[in-house]
Every structure is written in structure tokens, then in C-alpha cells.
PDB file of C-alpha atoms in Angstrom:
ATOM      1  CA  UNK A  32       8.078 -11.599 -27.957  1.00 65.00           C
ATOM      2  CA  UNK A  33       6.764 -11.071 -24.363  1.00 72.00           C
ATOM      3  CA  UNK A  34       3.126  -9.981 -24.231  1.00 72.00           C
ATOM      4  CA  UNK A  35       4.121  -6.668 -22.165  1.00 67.00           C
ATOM      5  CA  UNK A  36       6.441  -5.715 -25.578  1.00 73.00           C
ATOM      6  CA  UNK A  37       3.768  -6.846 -27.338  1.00 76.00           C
ATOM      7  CA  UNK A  38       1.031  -4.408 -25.493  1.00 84.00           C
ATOM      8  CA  UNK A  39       3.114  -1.628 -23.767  1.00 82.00           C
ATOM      9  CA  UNK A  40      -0.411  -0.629 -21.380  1.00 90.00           C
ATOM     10  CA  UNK A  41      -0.348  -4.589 -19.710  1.00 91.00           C
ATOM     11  CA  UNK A  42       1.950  -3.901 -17.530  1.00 92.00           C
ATOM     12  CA  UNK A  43       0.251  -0.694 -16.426  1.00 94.00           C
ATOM     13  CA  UNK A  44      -2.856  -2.827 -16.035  1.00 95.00           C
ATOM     14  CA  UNK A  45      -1.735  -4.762 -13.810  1.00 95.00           C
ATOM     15  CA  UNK A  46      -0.036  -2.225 -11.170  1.00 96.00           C
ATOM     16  CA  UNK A  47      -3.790  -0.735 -11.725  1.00 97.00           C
ATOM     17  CA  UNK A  48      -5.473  -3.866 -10.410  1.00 98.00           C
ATOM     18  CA  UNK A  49      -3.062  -4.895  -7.843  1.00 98.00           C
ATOM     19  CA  UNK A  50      -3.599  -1.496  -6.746  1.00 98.00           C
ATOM     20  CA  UNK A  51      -7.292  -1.538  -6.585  1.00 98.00           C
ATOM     21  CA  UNK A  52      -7.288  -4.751  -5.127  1.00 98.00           C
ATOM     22  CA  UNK A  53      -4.686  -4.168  -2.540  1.00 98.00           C
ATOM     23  CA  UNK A  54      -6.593  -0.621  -1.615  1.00 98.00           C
ATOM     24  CA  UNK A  55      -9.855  -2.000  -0.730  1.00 98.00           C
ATOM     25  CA  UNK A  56      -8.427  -4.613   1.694  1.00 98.00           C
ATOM     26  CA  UNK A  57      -6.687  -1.981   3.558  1.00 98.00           C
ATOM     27  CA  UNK A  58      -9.866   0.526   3.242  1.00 98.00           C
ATOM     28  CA  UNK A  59     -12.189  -2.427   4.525  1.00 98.00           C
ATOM     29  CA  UNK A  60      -9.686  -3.251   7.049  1.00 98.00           C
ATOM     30  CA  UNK A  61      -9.018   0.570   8.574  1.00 98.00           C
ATOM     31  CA  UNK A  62     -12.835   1.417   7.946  1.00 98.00           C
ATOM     32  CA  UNK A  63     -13.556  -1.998  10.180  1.00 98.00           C
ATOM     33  CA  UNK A  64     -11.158  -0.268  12.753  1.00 98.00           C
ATOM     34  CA  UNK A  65     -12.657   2.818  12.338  1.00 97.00           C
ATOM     35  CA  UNK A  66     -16.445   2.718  12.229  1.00 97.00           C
ATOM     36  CA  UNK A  67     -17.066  -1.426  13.383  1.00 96.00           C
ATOM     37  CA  UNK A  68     -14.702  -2.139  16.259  1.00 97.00           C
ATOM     38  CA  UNK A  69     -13.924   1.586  17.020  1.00 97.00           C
ATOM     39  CA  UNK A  70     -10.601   2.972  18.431  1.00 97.00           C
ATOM     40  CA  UNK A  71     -11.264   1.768  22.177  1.00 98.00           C
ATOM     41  CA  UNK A  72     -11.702  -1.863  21.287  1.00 98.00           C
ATOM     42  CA  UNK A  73      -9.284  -1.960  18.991  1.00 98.00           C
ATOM     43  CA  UNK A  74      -6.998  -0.171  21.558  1.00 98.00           C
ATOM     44  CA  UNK A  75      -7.312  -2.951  24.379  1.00 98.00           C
ATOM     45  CA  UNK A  76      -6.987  -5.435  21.751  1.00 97.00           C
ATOM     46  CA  UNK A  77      -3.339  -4.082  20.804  1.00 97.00           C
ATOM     47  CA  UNK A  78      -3.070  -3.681  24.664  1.00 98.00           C
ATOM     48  CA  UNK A  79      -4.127  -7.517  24.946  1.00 97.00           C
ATOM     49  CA  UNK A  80      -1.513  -8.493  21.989  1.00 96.00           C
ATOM     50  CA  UNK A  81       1.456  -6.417  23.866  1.00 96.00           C
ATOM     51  CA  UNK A  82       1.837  -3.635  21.689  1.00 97.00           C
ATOM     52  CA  UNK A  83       3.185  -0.735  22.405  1.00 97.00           C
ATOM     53  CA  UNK A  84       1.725   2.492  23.000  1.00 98.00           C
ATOM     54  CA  UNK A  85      -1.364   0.741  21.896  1.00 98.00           C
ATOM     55  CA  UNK A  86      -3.572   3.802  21.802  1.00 97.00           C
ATOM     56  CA  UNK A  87      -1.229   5.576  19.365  1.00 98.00           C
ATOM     57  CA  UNK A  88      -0.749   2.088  17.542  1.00 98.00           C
ATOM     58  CA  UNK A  89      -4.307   1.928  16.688  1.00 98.00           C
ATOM     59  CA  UNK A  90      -4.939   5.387  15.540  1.00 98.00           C
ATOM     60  CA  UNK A  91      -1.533   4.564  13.073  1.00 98.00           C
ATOM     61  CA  UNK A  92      -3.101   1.298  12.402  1.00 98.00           C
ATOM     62  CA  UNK A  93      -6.716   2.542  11.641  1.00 98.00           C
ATOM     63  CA  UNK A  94      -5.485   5.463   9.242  1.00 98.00           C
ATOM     64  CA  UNK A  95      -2.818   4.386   7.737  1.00 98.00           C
ATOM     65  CA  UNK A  96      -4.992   1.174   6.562  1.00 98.00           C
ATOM     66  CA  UNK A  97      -7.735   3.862   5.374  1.00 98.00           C
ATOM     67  CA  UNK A  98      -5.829   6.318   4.173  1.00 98.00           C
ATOM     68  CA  UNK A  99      -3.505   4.209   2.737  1.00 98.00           C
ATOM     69  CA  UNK A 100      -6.048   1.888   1.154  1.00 98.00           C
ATOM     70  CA  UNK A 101      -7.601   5.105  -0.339  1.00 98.00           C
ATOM     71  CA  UNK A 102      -4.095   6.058  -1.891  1.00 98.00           C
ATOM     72  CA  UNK A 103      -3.172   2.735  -3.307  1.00 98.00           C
ATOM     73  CA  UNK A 104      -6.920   2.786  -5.298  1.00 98.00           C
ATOM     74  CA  UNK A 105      -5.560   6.628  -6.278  1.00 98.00           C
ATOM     75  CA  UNK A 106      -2.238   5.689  -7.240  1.00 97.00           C
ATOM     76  CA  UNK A 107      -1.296   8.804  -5.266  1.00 97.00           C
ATOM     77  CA  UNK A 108       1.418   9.586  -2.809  1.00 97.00           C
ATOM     78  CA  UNK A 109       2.625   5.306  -3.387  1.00 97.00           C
ATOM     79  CA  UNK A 110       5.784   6.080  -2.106  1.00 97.00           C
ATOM     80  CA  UNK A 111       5.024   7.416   1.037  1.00 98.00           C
ATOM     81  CA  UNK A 112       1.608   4.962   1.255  1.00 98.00           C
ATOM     82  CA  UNK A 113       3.176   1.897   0.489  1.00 98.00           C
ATOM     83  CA  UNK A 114       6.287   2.032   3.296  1.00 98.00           C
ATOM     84  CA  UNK A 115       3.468   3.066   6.250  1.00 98.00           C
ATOM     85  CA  UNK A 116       1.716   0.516   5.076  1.00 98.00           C
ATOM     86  CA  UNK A 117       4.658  -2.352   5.132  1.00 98.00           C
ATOM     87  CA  UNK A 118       5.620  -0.709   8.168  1.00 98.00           C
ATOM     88  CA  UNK A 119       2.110  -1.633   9.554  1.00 98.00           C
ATOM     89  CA  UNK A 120       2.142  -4.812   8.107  1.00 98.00           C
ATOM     90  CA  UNK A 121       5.920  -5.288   9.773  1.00 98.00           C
ATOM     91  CA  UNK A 122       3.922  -4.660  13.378  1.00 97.00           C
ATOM     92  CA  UNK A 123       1.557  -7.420  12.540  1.00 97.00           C
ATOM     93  CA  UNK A 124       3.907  -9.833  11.654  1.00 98.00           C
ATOM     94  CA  UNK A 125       5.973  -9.158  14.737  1.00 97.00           C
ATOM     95  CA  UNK A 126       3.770  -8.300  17.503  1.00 97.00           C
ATOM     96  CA  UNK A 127       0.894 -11.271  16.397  1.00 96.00           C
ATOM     97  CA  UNK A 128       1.702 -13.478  13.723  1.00 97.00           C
ATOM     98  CA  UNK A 129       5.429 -14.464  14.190  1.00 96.00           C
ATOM     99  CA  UNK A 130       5.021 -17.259  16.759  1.00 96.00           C
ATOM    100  CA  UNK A 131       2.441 -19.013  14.613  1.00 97.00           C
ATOM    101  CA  UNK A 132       4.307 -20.324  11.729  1.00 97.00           C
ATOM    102  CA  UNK A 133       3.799 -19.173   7.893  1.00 97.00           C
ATOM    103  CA  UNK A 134      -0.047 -20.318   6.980  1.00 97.00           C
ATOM    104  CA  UNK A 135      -2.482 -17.934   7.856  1.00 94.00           C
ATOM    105  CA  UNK A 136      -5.252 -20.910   8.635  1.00 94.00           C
ATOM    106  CA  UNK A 137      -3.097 -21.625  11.824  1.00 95.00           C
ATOM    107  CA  UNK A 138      -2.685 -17.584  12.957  1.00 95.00           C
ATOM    108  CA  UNK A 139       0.861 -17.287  10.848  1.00 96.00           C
ATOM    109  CA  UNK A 140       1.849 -14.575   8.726  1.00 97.00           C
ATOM    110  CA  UNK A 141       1.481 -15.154   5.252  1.00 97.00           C
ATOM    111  CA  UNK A 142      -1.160 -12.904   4.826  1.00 97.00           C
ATOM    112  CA  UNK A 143       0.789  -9.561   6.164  1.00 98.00           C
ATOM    113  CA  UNK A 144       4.016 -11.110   4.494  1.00 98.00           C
ATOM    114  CA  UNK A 145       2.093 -10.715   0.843  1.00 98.00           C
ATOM    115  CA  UNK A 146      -0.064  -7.721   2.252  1.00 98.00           C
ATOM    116  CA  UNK A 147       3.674  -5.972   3.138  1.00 98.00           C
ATOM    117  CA  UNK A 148       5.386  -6.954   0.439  1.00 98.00           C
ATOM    118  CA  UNK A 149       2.748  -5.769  -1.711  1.00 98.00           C
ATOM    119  CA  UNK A 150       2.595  -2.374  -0.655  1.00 98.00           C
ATOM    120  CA  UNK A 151       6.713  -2.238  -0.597  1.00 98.00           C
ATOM    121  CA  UNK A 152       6.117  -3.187  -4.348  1.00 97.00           C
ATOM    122  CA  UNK A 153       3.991  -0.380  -5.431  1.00 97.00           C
ATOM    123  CA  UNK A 154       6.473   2.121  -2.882  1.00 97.00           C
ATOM    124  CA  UNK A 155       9.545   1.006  -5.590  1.00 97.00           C
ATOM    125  CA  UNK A 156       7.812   0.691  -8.721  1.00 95.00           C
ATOM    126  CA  UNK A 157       4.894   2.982  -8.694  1.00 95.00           C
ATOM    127  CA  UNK A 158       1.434   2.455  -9.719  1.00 95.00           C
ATOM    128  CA  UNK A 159       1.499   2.801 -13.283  1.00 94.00           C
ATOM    129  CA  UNK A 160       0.166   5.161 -16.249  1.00 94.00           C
ATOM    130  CA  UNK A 161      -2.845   4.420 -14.785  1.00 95.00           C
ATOM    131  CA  UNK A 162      -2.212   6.889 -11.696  1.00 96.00           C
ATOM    132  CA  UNK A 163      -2.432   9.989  -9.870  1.00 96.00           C
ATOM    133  CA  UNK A 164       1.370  10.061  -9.327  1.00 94.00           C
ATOM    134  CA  UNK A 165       2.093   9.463 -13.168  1.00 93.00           C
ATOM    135  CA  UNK A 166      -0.459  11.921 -14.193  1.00 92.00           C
ATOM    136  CA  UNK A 167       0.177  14.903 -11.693  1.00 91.00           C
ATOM    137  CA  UNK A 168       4.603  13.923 -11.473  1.00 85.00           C
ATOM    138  CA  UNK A 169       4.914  13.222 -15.407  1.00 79.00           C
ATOM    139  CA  UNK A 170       3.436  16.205 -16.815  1.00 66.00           C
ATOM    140  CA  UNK A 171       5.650  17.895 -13.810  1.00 58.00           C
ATOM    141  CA  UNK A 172       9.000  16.156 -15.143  1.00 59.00           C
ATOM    142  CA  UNK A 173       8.114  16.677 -18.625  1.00 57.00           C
ATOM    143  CA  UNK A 174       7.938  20.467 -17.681  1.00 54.00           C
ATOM    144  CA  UNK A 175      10.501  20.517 -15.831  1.00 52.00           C
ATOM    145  CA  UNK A 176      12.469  19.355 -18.520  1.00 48.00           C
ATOM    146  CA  UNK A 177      11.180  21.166 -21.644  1.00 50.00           C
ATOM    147  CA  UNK A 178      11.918  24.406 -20.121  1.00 52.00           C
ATOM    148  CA  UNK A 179      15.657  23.726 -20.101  1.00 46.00           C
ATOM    149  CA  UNK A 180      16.408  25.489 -23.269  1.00 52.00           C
ATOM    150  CA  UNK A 181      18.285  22.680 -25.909  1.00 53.00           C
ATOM    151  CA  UNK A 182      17.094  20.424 -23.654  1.00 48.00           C
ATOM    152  CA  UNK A 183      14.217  17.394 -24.401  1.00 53.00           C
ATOM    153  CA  UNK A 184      12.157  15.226 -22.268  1.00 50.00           C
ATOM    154  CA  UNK A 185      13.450  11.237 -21.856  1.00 50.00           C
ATOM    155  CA  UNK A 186      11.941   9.237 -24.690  1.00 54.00           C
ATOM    156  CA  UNK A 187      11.357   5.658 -23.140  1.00 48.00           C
TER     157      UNK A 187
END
């Protein structure tokens, strides 16, 4: 039998650290925007690297990293954080690391790629027991569904 059968709260154990650890990368990286580099640095640099509307780019780049990275640690609002986030990463795989092959050593994009993908992950699957979303949108379904009269909440 498969440890997860096994021990239903694994799997939620792991969405919980892949959360945390996929949150503080993207709060160190938007707080590094943010409060290190600063939105006029990190503006010319986007200017530099031929993205567009580079001022807006950076604000979307600076929050949605911090905000985002605060969410995915949360487990709140994954659906929503996790596609702005791949959508991010989608810019930084196009507009820097494209040209330069897969291995990050060399410039190339595996980083974002796994970064990306990541977030998509936790945008289609969730982030577990072990979150906001599960605590504040189950006991909201469960409701919801109780006070159908004859009607009883999903047994999984």
C-alpha cells in the first residue's frame, strides 16, 4: 500500500512545504525588488532586457512575487496566486532566459520553468488541508451543502 493511503495527512504535507518553500523565494525575490534594487532600477533593467512597458512590468513583477510569495506560505487565494505567478515566470522565460538554453548556470531557464510550473501546480491542485483556502472554502462548501434539506456533504 502507498504511504499516502497509508497516512492520508502526507500528501497534505507536502503541498504545505512546497508551498512554504516556493513562497519565500518569491517573497525574497519581490521584497529584493521592492526594498534592495527599488522600482527605478529594476525598471531600466526591464527597459535594458526589452520588456515592455517596463515600468508597469516591474510594479507586476515586484508584487506579484511579494504578494504572491505571501499567498503561497498562506495557502490563500492559490488559484488566482499561482497563474500571476506562472504568468510572471512565463515573462522571464521569454523576455531573458529563452536564448540561453535550459541550465540556469549558463543564463537558461530551468529555474523559472520549475519556479512556473510550480506555482501552476498549486493553481490546479490547491495547497492542501494545511491551508487558508481549505479552511475558509471547506467549512463554506460543507455549509453550503448541509443546508440543502435531504441533502449531505461529499464523504471523500
Amino acid at each position: 500500500m502507498l504511504p499516502a493511503r497509508r497516512h492520508p495527512l502526507l500528501p497534505d504535507a507536502g503541498l504545505l512545504i512546497g508551498r512554504l518553500a516556493l513562497g519565500v523565494i518569491f517573497i525574497a525575490h519581490g521584497w529584493q525588488k521592492l526594498h534592495d534594487t527599488g522600482h527605478a532600477a529594476v525598471t531600466a533593467e526591464f527597459d535594458k532586457l526589452g520588456i515592455p512597458m517596463p515600468g508597469l512590468s516591474a510594479y507586476y513583477g515586484t508584487w506579484v512575487e511579494l504578494a504572491g510569495g505571501v499567498a503561497l506560505v498562506l495557502g490563500v487565494l492559490l488559484p488566482v496566486a499561482g497563474v500571476l505567478i506562472a504568468v510572471d515566470m512565463a515573462g522571464a522565460f521569454w523576455f531573458v532566459h529563452r536564448d540561453h538554453g535550459l541550465f540556469s548556470e549558463k543564463g537558461g531557464y530551468e529555474y523559472v520553468l520549475m519556479l512556473g510550473a510550480a506555482a501552476l501546480l498549486f493553481a490546479l491542485a490547491g495547497g492542501g488541508r494545511f491551508s487558508l483556502d481549505a479552511a475558509l472554502w471547506g467549512r463554506l462548501s460543507r455549509r453550503s451543502a448541509s443546508d440543502v434539506p435531504g441533502r449531505e456533504p461529499a464523504r471523500v
